[in-house]
Amino acid sequence: MLHVGINGFGTIGKRVADAVRVQPDMTVAGVAKRSPNFEATIADDRGYDLYAADGREPFDEADLATAGTVHDLIETSDVVVDTTPSGVGAANAPLYAEHDTPAIFQGGEDADVADVSFNARANYEKAVGADTARVVSCNTTGLSRLLAPLRESYGVEKSRVTLVRRGADPGQTGRGPINDTLPDPVEIPSHHGPDVQTIFPDLDIDTMGMKVPTTQMHTHSVNVTLESEPTTEEVTSLLTDESRLFLIPETLGIDGAGKLKEYTRDAGRPRGDVWENCIWAESITVERRDLYLFQAIHQEADVVPENIDAVRALSERTASAEKSIRRTDEALGVGR
Amino acid sequence: MLHVGINGFGTIGKRVADAVRVQPDMTVAGVAKRSPNFEATIADDRGYDLYAADGREPFDEADLATAGTVHDLIETSDVVVDTTPSGVGAANAPLYAEHDTPAIFQGGEDADVADVSFNARANYEKAVGADTARVVSCNTTGLSRLLAPLRESYGVEKSRVTLVRRGADPGQTGRGPINDTLPDPVEIPSHHGPDVQTIFPDLDIDTMGMKVPTTQMHTHSVNVTLESEPTTEEVTSLLTDESRLFLIPETLGIDGAGKLKEYTRDAGRPRGDVWENCIWAESITVERRDLYLFQAIHQEADVVPENIDAVRALSERTASAEKSIRRTDEALGVGR
Amino acid sequence: MLHVGINGFGTIGKRVADAVRVQPDMTVAGVAKRSPNFEATIADDRGYDLYAADGREPFDEADLATAGTVHDLIETSDVVVDTTPSGVGAANAPLYAEHDTPAIFQGGEDADVADVSFNARANYEKAVGADTARVVSCNTTGLSRLLAPLRESYGVEKSRVTLVRRGADPGQTGRGPINDTLPDPVEIPSHHGPDVQTIFPDLDIDTMGMKVPTTQMHTHSVNVTLESEPTTEEVTSLLTDESRLFLIPETLGIDGAGKLKEYTRDAGRPRGDVWENCIWAESITVERRDLYLFQAIHQEADVVPENIDAVRALSERTASAEKSIRRTDEALGVGR
Amino acid sequence: MLHVGINGFGTIGKRVADAVRVQPDMTVAGVAKRSPNFEATIADDRGYDLYAADGREPFDEADLATAGTVHDLIETSDVVVDTTPSGVGAANAPLYAEHDTPAIFQGGEDADVADVSFNARANYEKAVGADTARVVSCNTTGLSRLLAPLRESYGVEKSRVTLVRRGADPGQTGRGPINDTLPDPVEIPSHHGPDVQTIFPDLDIDTMGMKVPTTQMHTHSVNVTLESEPTTEEVTSLLTDESRLFLIPETLGIDGAGKLKEYTRDAGRPRGDVWENCIWAESITVERRDLYLFQAIHQEADVVPENIDAVRALSERTASAEKSIRRTDEALGVGR
Ligand SMILES: NC(=O)c1ccc[n+]([C@@H]2O[C@H](COP(=O)([O-])OP(=O)(O)OC[C@H]3O[C@@H](n4cnc5c(N)ncnc54)[C@H](O)[C@@H]3O)[C@@H](O)[C@H]2O)c1
Ligand SMILES: NC(=O)c1ccc[n+]([C@@H]2O[C@H](COP(=O)([O-])OP(=O)(O)OC[C@H]3O[C@@H](n4cnc5c(N)ncnc54)[C@H](O)[C@@H]3O)[C@@H](O)[C@H]2O)c1
Ligand SMILES: NC(=O)c1ccc[n+]([C@@H]2O[C@H](COP(=O)([O-])OP(=O)(O)OC[C@H]3O[C@@H](n4cnc5c(N)ncnc54)[C@H](O)[C@@H]3O)[C@@H](O)[C@H]2O)c1
Ligand SMILES: NC(=O)c1ccc[n+]([C@@H]2O[C@H](COP(=O)([O-])OP(=O)(O)OC[C@H]3O[C@@H](n4cnc5c(N)ncnc54)[C@H](O)[C@@H]3O)[C@@H](O)[C@H]2O)c1
């Protein structure tokens, strides 16, 4: 049984904790938080040991029991998943090293925070036995999962992607824009392309980013110039076989993220989470060597199974990507 | 065991079906739908018998088995809950009468569609043994639950409410507004007040409606001039005791519907549904005989437990409101 | 000719400058800015002398000529209008005192920043000859204009207002919420009521605030319990006679701020500005002594004519409110 | 003097009328409308003769004088610009033919409604002396203006564009989405590419469309693979020279459509209209033969100068594109 500590119990952290909990080979060592808000109540309900990230006083005042400080959590964990806000992870890195505890960081950190930038489908092996890994961002995860099979089957000459990003997560009421489409960043290519190259160093990819007034999912318009000329049907079939890609059938009548998440909520998924890239099946189009498609990425969820796989890779318990991915997916319900 | 048929398997219908399913004394006789979209898939997953509202062909084409037509469903049901779009319920009413099957309508219909306009907390007894009842709209349900205990404990001289309504449900991508606050209706008082009077005929209430670009919840700014002068603490304690009112504690850090629904999703509720009126505890203020507060109403969910109670009332199996409400709440998880 | 300096050339400042420019008895002494963004270009196009609020370097680098520092501007001005962000005005106050230059502050400052809180229609005379005045906020201005004639004609027993506020101005892309209605502030009554009382100290008013994802206008749902019982027609006619209230006729087909501002843009107003409170004529309703109505307030514009009047009051050039208001309105085009 | 009739006085029609009015060689023969809403008031204010599209009764009732029916307008006009909703133009076509009046249609109609699909910069000559022309849609106009100089100077091998479209115009409060990014259409390539090919029949272009919750402007992420290898500076200088392209300098601090339109409103443009494609100068990037950039298109405005040029082309008064464009731009203020 792997004891996994979660440092930072917010959007990503609480999902990773719940995902750890349902794995047959892992258990939640505890979670570290700063303040006793509604998410602390949730940790308490789930029975996760609560560790104080900054000091125990606020929790004492709110009558929430804490099991120790973040140092105690790191000490008690076989692996720590750091899910603090971007930048804080890098500041925490020396802590994990000091305790000699393998650590996983998130995509908000720079690539050099860790030995390996990680995506389970694309480069699991590189993280096996590493001290630290960085699970790449939600957008990079989404692109890596899509590009990996395309590269293997057809070769990728060049990829051009426009990422139309949600302005805020549903609870982030302070963030905009309210009524605007922002080129963000204005510079082209955006940082997303180089981030994908931390997974595929030799990939030729140009990305353009925008920000729009939605809270639900990112949407990518993807163009991939392949090195060979498959048919639309062949590509569709290739992508259908990938467990972390969901091809939305036309008959479901799903026109966007709203109905998509209504569907997963209806299906009874925890938090209505969409762990898979969602590709509109009708949109898949091959014209000569040019593949086009639309995919939606649930920013809060797609990195969650990747974190689980990263834990297995660092701990060296599971040497094969396929085996870890299958285990994660079965336990969580990915691909169902 | 009561066999409950659901005619119209959309936003409200699918929730009512799932709520029926978890009741100890009810079972889903089947659900009627028009088209084989994603919600049909969900019905199928749940194992609900699917009846064709308009003809079986579209389902045959989509390879979805149907158990009959809507007539068959009505015949096989002890009670039918009609959750078709507003206006369609009235058109369906003769059908239920013809089959002599007690029927429950929704708030989109005019009051005269049914013998009784229904709210479990306020007037359960009036529906006991009736042939038909109309569960009042989400907004009226929210106001009735709040006003019932206030009337009983303090008397209500007059109520003035502004209803700031969500423009669309999350999947209704065709509805606006995108960037506007609309007086809607422009006329004052809005129809909401008279609708509340179908529950409390002698209540003095003036309502004003607006529509804004959100999809999550309605928000009410409520003023009630009471007939006596309780303290803020007394009102708070009165409302806390109501099972279908949730007083949001300040410590949770919940500033709006986004964090509120994140909280219920985190808590593992089906679809993250919020069946209760959510009242910001800090907002409760009594100034002389004037009570003020803010409440948020999850339009997709608050009428669901009411429909369950209405089924029990029409069927005459449970004569007491308290007993039905307690059963419904326990089975669903309301108030937890 | 009054020389009016504008310190802070943003949303309010640039409008005040343009309004000063068209007055027969005033001229723009210059405007002070911090950074050479697009608004600096506009100042330059208009021919306003540009003064550096923080240092001239950034302007030198952008090749924009500056006429001096903010001290020079204050020295050269008969009256200064401070339109810096909220809080900065208070910090600037000693500066104006030092130079012995009468100063006008905006509603983002606390009331004690100035001798008088000002609304032209309600208390012009109080500011005549004062050293400093604070033009109350957009919302308070909107309420004062409405309440003044009601108090005079009918007496006001009590007022209850819900203010549904726009989340951000059109260019403020960093502010939310994107998809939420927030009670803001959660506490009741909100600070808006006391702010109205800086204009009418003896007024009984309770206000409740919300924030929604729009950028165009605030919308108020207003209830006023009068001391007498006029008819709806009498109130309509009273309000029609006020130059800074615009009653939207039903025939125009204007359902919200979008069409309203399209109308003023079509009409050729500078920036499409709506200086008047816009009251939906159909919404005006009197039930016994209770008056109800909806009004929309263009946050960027309604305080502009008030600032002009405040300049006249401080300078003592125009002793009568009516005369100043008429002059301002004619020069700007208010009420046309 | 050319007498230009405008049939349909909505978003596009009122702008075309105002643009005709300021041309030295044209005058507004009259405008046809269906209903006496706020736009009819505007027509009246401007002194445009009002013709009844459907019958004079509604105008009589609203006390608005009409000069005749739409037939009278067509008869009295040298050229008619049809700016009715999409689909209505095609239905009107026989009317113009019957009266032998040259007619201009808008982009909401199919290409076969007219002899020529028109963009002033790209194919003015083709419309000279034609009976009918269709000014292509706002998006197609934006792409044509950009691609024309690129084709002439460097050759275009292929173009790939993602069009992130505003969900509604500011006054269209009934249209969504409120909180969603929709692939729209889901099929790839979208119809926008073929529409651009009505201007450049041999162009290789693939387009992908989305719809987002904004009302202000469309935003394009553009990729053009050129046939030669200019530098970024060369492309920037080429585009700077085009009168209907505006390159947003970084120093203005304009991050999206909100600040952009604030800038044009500040600058005093009628309705704050942005007739030019707005290209973020920083975004222009050439990597080998691949050009990338972001441009924003004001959907309500960019086709307006094109309609003016189309009038000149059909009337044969001005044979040269350059001459017409220069005249239009000077009279309107395009490029200033
Ligand atoms: N939200 C997303 O869409 C998303 C998607 C993929 C990756 N990420 C990345 O995941 C990481 C976490 O993001 P999030 O959205 O979950 O953030 P969040 O703000 O929702 O949660 C962060 C949590 O960390 C806590 N925290 C803050 N400072 C801390 C400290 N010093 N020590 C311990 N805990 C601390 C906060 O209280 C909060 O509970 C970031 O690197 C982010 O870039 C986020
Ligand atoms: N959505 C809300 O927020 C809400 C809240 C409270 C009450 N209501 C009321 O509940 C009722 C249902 O609303 P909803 O939001 O669930 O609508 P919906 O559109 O989500 O669902 C209606 C369902 O009925 C089906 N349907 C349509 N015509 C039918 C017919 N002739 N026969 C059988 N089925 C048919 C549709 O296919 C759909 O599945 C309405 O009266 C509405 O006013 C809705
Ligand atoms: N925007 C509104 O809706 C609105 C409505 C009514 C009242 N107000 C009030 O008006 C005031 C100004 O608000 P705004 O919306 O125009 O702000 P803004 O941010 O649009 O403009 C403020 C301007 O002041 C400049 N500035 C910042 N610090 C400065 C300094 N130290 N010295 C000089 N200039 C400085 C900024 O560069 C900017 O040009 C605030 O008190 C605000 O509360 C705003
Ligand atoms: N709004 C845009 O963003 C935009 C941009 C480019 C092109 N277009 C195209 O321009 C055309 C007009 O669009 P719009 O946005 O101005 O529409 P609109 O709805 O704003 O205006 C259309 C006008 O035509 C009137 N009308 C309707 N039926 C009529 C009839 N039978 N006879 C005469 N008048 C009638 C309406 O009352 C209205 O005044 C469409 O083809 C549209 O696709 C629109």
Short mmCIF file of C-alpha atoms in Angstrom, two decimals, chain B residues 6-300:
data_model
loop_
_atom_site.label_atom_id
_atom_site.label_comp_id
_atom_site.label_asym_id
_atom_site.label_seq_id
_atom_site.Cartn_x
_atom_site.Cartn_y
_atom_site.Cartn_z
CA ILE B 6 -42.50 9.95 -15.63
CA ASN B 7 -43.68 11.64 -18.80
CA GLY B 8 -40.91 13.86 -20.16
CA PHE B 9 -37.36 12.88 -19.27
CA GLY B 10 -35.51 16.20 -19.29
CA THR B 11 -34.02 18.43 -16.60
CA ILE B 12 -36.77 17.84 -14.06
CA GLY B 13 -37.97 14.43 -15.22
CA LYS B 14 -34.67 12.62 -14.89
CA ARG B 15 -34.16 14.00 -11.41
CA VAL B 16 -37.64 12.98 -10.32
CA ALA B 17 -37.08 9.49 -11.69
CA ASP B 18 -33.82 9.09 -9.78
CA ALA B 19 -35.50 10.42 -6.64
CA VAL B 20 -38.37 7.96 -7.00
CA ARG B 21 -35.86 5.16 -7.42
CA VAL B 22 -34.30 5.70 -4.02
CA GLN B 23 -37.60 5.89 -2.11
CA PRO B 24 -38.46 2.81 -0.09
CA ASP B 25 -42.12 2.93 -1.09
CA MET B 26 -41.90 3.74 -4.80
CA THR B 27 -40.54 2.39 -8.03
CA VAL B 28 -40.15 3.88 -11.52
CA ALA B 29 -42.81 2.40 -13.78
CA GLY B 30 -41.06 3.83 -16.79
CA VAL B 31 -40.18 7.08 -18.49
CA ALA B 32 -41.55 8.59 -21.70
CA LYS B 33 -39.31 10.50 -24.07
CA ARG B 34 -39.52 11.92 -27.56
CA SER B 35 -36.01 11.58 -28.94
CA PRO B 36 -33.04 9.27 -28.36
CA ASN B 37 -30.53 11.90 -27.18
CA PHE B 38 -28.01 11.57 -24.34
CA GLU B 39 -30.75 11.51 -21.76
CA ALA B 40 -32.20 8.40 -23.39
CA THR B 41 -28.81 6.75 -22.90
CA ILE B 42 -29.00 7.67 -19.24
CA ALA B 43 -32.51 6.18 -18.90
CA ASP B 44 -31.18 3.04 -20.48
CA ASP B 45 -28.15 2.92 -18.14
CA ARG B 46 -30.40 3.28 -15.13
CA GLY B 47 -32.61 0.47 -16.38
CA TYR B 48 -35.73 2.61 -16.70
CA ASP B 49 -38.26 1.26 -19.18
CA LEU B 50 -38.42 3.69 -22.04
CA TYR B 51 -41.78 4.63 -23.55
CA ALA B 52 -42.10 6.56 -26.81
CA ALA B 53 -43.90 9.86 -26.38
CA ASP B 54 -44.33 10.49 -30.09
CA GLY B 55 -43.71 7.24 -31.92
CA ARG B 56 -41.16 4.46 -31.56
CA GLU B 57 -39.32 4.95 -34.88
CA PRO B 58 -36.56 7.31 -33.74
CA PHE B 59 -35.71 4.92 -30.89
CA ASP B 60 -35.76 1.90 -33.18
CA GLU B 61 -33.34 3.68 -35.47
CA ALA B 62 -31.03 4.46 -32.55
CA ASP B 63 -31.27 0.84 -31.41
CA LEU B 64 -32.90 1.75 -28.12
CA ALA B 65 -35.61 -0.67 -26.99
CA THR B 66 -38.97 0.88 -26.05
CA ALA B 67 -41.54 -0.76 -23.82
CA GLY B 68 -44.55 0.89 -25.45
CA THR B 69 -46.15 4.24 -26.03
CA VAL B 70 -46.99 6.92 -23.51
CA HIS B 71 -50.49 5.39 -23.23
CA ASP B 72 -48.99 2.13 -22.04
CA LEU B 73 -46.94 4.03 -19.49
CA ILE B 74 -49.96 5.86 -18.11
CA GLU B 75 -51.88 2.60 -17.91
CA THR B 76 -49.12 0.85 -16.01
CA SER B 77 -48.57 3.70 -13.51
CA ASP B 78 -50.28 4.36 -10.19
CA VAL B 79 -49.34 8.02 -10.49
CA VAL B 80 -47.85 9.91 -13.42
CA VAL B 81 -45.48 12.84 -13.01
CA ASP B 82 -45.69 15.04 -16.08
CA THR B 83 -42.38 16.81 -16.63
CA THR B 84 -42.84 17.88 -20.21
CA PRO B 85 -42.07 21.47 -21.30
CA SER B 86 -44.42 24.16 -20.11
CA GLY B 87 -47.72 24.07 -21.94
CA VAL B 88 -47.39 20.44 -23.00
CA GLY B 89 -48.55 19.31 -19.56
CA ALA B 90 -51.91 21.00 -20.03
CA ALA B 91 -52.27 19.30 -23.40
CA ASN B 92 -51.52 15.97 -21.74
CA ALA B 93 -54.03 16.43 -18.92
CA PRO B 94 -57.02 14.82 -20.73
CA LEU B 95 -54.86 11.74 -21.34
CA TYR B 96 -54.34 11.16 -17.65
CA ALA B 97 -58.02 11.76 -16.92
CA GLU B 98 -59.00 9.31 -19.61
CA HIS B 99 -56.86 6.59 -18.03
CA ASP B 100 -58.04 7.66 -14.58
CA THR B 101 -54.45 7.96 -13.45
CA PRO B 102 -53.63 10.60 -10.84
CA ALA B 103 -51.23 13.12 -12.31
CA ILE B 104 -48.73 15.69 -11.08
CA PHE B 105 -47.87 18.71 -13.20
CA GLN B 106 -45.01 21.21 -12.98
CA GLY B 107 -44.80 24.94 -12.43
CA GLY B 108 -44.60 25.73 -16.14
CA GLU B 109 -48.36 25.04 -16.32
CA ASP B 110 -51.08 27.44 -15.26
CA ALA B 111 -52.59 26.84 -11.85
CA ASP B 112 -55.89 25.64 -13.29
CA VAL B 113 -54.24 22.57 -14.83
CA ALA B 114 -54.72 20.79 -11.50
CA ASP B 115 -56.98 20.62 -8.46
CA VAL B 116 -54.26 21.84 -6.13
CA SER B 117 -51.10 23.93 -6.36
CA PHE B 118 -48.70 22.10 -4.10
CA ASN B 119 -45.84 22.72 -1.71
CA ALA B 120 -45.09 19.98 0.79
CA ARG B 121 -44.18 22.27 3.69
CA ALA B 122 -47.11 24.62 3.17
CA ASN B 123 -50.16 22.68 2.07
CA TYR B 124 -49.50 18.93 1.78
CA GLU B 125 -52.90 18.04 3.24
CA LYS B 126 -54.78 19.83 0.47
CA ALA B 127 -53.43 17.36 -2.08
CA VAL B 128 -54.16 14.21 -0.10
CA GLY B 129 -56.46 12.17 -2.29
CA ALA B 130 -56.74 14.77 -5.04
CA ASP B 131 -56.73 13.59 -8.66
CA THR B 132 -54.19 16.13 -9.80
CA ALA B 133 -51.68 18.50 -8.29
CA ARG B 134 -49.28 21.07 -9.67
CA VAL B 135 -45.90 21.33 -7.98
CA VAL B 136 -45.28 25.07 -8.09
CA SER B 137 -42.25 26.48 -9.88
CA CYS B 138 -38.73 26.49 -8.49
CA ASN B 139 -39.02 30.11 -7.42
CA THR B 140 -42.44 29.70 -5.85
CA THR B 141 -41.28 26.55 -4.08
CA GLY B 142 -38.34 28.47 -2.67
CA LEU B 143 -40.53 31.30 -1.43
CA SER B 144 -43.18 28.99 0.02
CA ARG B 145 -40.67 27.07 2.09
CA LEU B 146 -39.36 30.27 3.54
CA LEU B 147 -42.66 31.98 4.16
CA ALA B 148 -44.44 29.01 5.75
CA PRO B 149 -42.48 29.00 9.02
CA LEU B 150 -42.37 32.81 9.14
CA ARG B 151 -46.14 32.98 8.84
CA GLU B 152 -46.63 30.35 11.48
CA SER B 153 -44.24 31.87 13.99
CA TYR B 154 -44.48 35.60 13.47
CA GLY B 155 -47.21 36.37 10.97
CA VAL B 156 -46.41 38.11 7.70
CA GLU B 157 -47.77 41.57 7.05
CA LYS B 158 -46.23 41.97 3.63
CA SER B 159 -43.44 40.50 1.55
CA ARG B 160 -41.38 42.14 -1.20
CA VAL B 161 -39.02 40.01 -3.22
CA THR B 162 -36.69 40.66 -6.15
CA LEU B 163 -35.98 37.47 -8.11
CA VAL B 164 -32.73 37.61 -10.05
CA ARG B 165 -33.15 34.63 -12.33
CA ARG B 166 -30.59 32.59 -14.28
CA GLY B 167 -31.02 33.08 -18.01
CA ALA B 168 -30.74 29.41 -18.95
CA ASP B 169 -30.04 25.97 -17.53
CA PRO B 170 -26.44 24.80 -18.14
CA GLY B 171 -27.21 22.84 -21.31
CA GLN B 172 -29.54 25.42 -22.89
CA THR B 173 -27.00 27.02 -25.16
CA GLY B 174 -29.54 28.79 -27.33
CA ARG B 175 -30.83 31.06 -24.57
CA GLY B 176 -29.49 34.46 -23.53
CA PRO B 177 -28.84 37.09 -22.42
CA ILE B 178 -25.07 37.05 -22.82
CA ASN B 179 -24.27 40.46 -21.35
CA ASP B 180 -27.35 42.13 -19.96
CA THR B 181 -29.60 42.43 -16.93
CA LEU B 182 -33.21 42.38 -18.09
CA PRO B 183 -36.22 43.45 -16.07
CA ASP B 184 -38.30 40.34 -16.85
CA PRO B 185 -41.16 40.77 -16.78
CA VAL B 186 -41.03 44.57 -16.97
CA GLU B 187 -44.46 44.74 -15.38
CA ILE B 188 -44.61 44.94 -11.60
CA PRO B 189 -45.64 42.96 -9.69
CA SER B 190 -44.37 39.98 -11.67
CA HIS B 191 -46.40 36.77 -11.99
CA HIS B 192 -44.33 35.21 -9.21
CA GLY B 193 -46.32 36.89 -6.46
CA PRO B 194 -49.71 35.57 -7.63
CA ASP B 195 -48.11 32.16 -8.03
CA VAL B 196 -47.08 32.21 -4.37
CA GLN B 197 -50.67 33.15 -3.60
CA THR B 198 -51.84 29.84 -5.09
CA ILE B 199 -50.15 28.41 -1.98
CA PHE B 200 -50.99 31.20 0.51
CA PRO B 201 -54.15 32.84 -0.87
CA ASP B 202 -54.23 35.58 1.73
CA LEU B 203 -50.56 36.54 1.56
CA ASP B 204 -49.63 40.13 0.70
CA ILE B 205 -46.61 39.79 -1.59
CA ASP B 206 -45.11 41.94 -4.35
CA THR B 207 -42.44 40.46 -6.59
CA MET B 208 -40.10 41.91 -9.21
CA GLY B 209 -38.26 39.68 -11.71
CA MET B 210 -34.97 40.07 -13.56
CA LYS B 211 -32.96 37.83 -15.84
CA VAL B 212 -29.15 37.73 -15.86
CA PRO B 213 -26.40 35.86 -17.75
CA THR B 214 -25.83 32.93 -15.42
CA THR B 215 -26.79 29.28 -15.61
CA GLN B 216 -26.42 28.13 -12.05
CA MET B 217 -29.08 29.33 -9.62
CA HIS B 218 -31.72 31.97 -9.08
CA THR B 219 -30.96 34.47 -6.31
CA HIS B 220 -33.68 36.21 -4.30
CA SER B 221 -33.35 39.37 -2.31
CA VAL B 222 -36.12 38.97 0.22
CA ASN B 223 -37.86 41.45 2.47
CA VAL B 224 -40.62 40.31 4.82
CA THR B 225 -42.43 42.71 7.08
CA LEU B 226 -43.46 40.53 10.00
CA GLU B 227 -46.39 40.99 12.35
CA SER B 228 -44.18 40.65 15.39
CA GLU B 229 -40.60 41.56 16.26
CA PRO B 230 -38.32 38.55 16.67
CA THR B 231 -34.57 38.98 16.99
CA THR B 232 -32.18 38.04 14.21
CA GLU B 233 -31.09 35.09 16.33
CA GLU B 234 -34.63 33.85 16.75
CA VAL B 235 -35.30 33.96 13.02
CA THR B 236 -31.98 32.27 12.32
CA SER B 237 -32.82 29.51 14.72
CA LEU B 238 -36.32 29.10 13.28
CA LEU B 239 -34.97 28.76 9.75
CA THR B 240 -32.15 26.44 10.83
CA ASP B 241 -34.76 23.97 12.05
CA GLU B 242 -36.37 23.64 8.64
CA SER B 243 -35.05 20.58 6.79
CA ARG B 244 -35.32 22.15 3.34
CA LEU B 245 -33.57 25.37 4.21
CA PHE B 246 -29.79 25.37 4.35
CA LEU B 247 -28.16 28.27 6.17
CA ILE B 248 -24.71 28.82 4.66
CA PRO B 249 -22.29 29.43 7.52
CA GLU B 250 -19.89 32.31 6.97
CA THR B 251 -16.88 30.10 7.72
CA LEU B 252 -17.40 28.02 4.57
CA GLY B 253 -16.30 30.94 2.42
CA ILE B 254 -19.11 30.46 -0.09
CA ASP B 255 -19.77 33.70 -1.99
CA GLY B 256 -22.17 32.53 -4.68
CA ALA B 257 -23.71 29.68 -6.62
CA GLY B 258 -20.36 28.60 -8.08
CA LYS B 259 -18.75 27.69 -4.77
CA LEU B 260 -22.08 26.44 -3.41
CA LYS B 261 -22.47 23.89 -6.16
CA GLU B 262 -18.81 23.01 -5.97
CA TYR B 263 -19.48 22.20 -2.34
CA THR B 264 -22.42 19.91 -3.11
CA ARG B 265 -20.49 18.24 -5.92
CA ASP B 266 -17.58 17.72 -3.52
CA ALA B 267 -20.01 16.28 -1.00
CA GLY B 268 -20.94 13.63 -3.55
CA ARG B 269 -24.53 14.60 -4.18
CA PRO B 270 -26.06 13.21 -7.36
CA ARG B 271 -25.51 15.82 -10.11
CA GLY B 272 -24.31 18.16 -7.33
CA ASP B 273 -27.99 18.94 -6.79
CA VAL B 274 -29.01 21.51 -4.21
CA TRP B 275 -32.52 20.57 -3.10
CA GLU B 276 -32.64 23.12 -0.31
CA ASN B 277 -33.09 26.87 -0.37
CA CYS B 278 -29.63 28.21 0.43
CA ILE B 279 -29.75 31.22 2.70
CA TRP B 280 -26.61 33.20 3.51
CA ALA B 281 -26.64 33.11 7.30
CA GLU B 282 -24.80 36.42 7.56
CA SER B 283 -27.44 38.08 5.44
CA ILE B 284 -30.31 37.39 7.82
CA THR B 285 -31.17 40.74 9.33
CA VAL B 286 -34.11 41.92 11.35
CA GLU B 287 -34.68 45.65 11.68
CA ARG B 288 -37.75 46.26 13.76
CA ARG B 289 -40.37 44.14 11.98
CA ASP B 290 -38.47 43.99 8.72
CA LEU B 291 -36.65 40.77 7.91
CA TYR B 292 -34.10 40.76 5.06
CA LEU B 293 -32.07 37.91 3.56
CA PHE B 294 -30.53 36.52 0.39
CA GLN B 295 -31.35 33.03 -0.81
CA ALA B 296 -30.17 30.99 -3.80
CA ILE B 297 -32.46 28.46 -5.44
CA HIS B 298 -31.17 25.64 -7.61
CA GLN B 299 -33.83 25.74 -10.30
CA GLU B 300 -33.12 22.22 -11.52
#
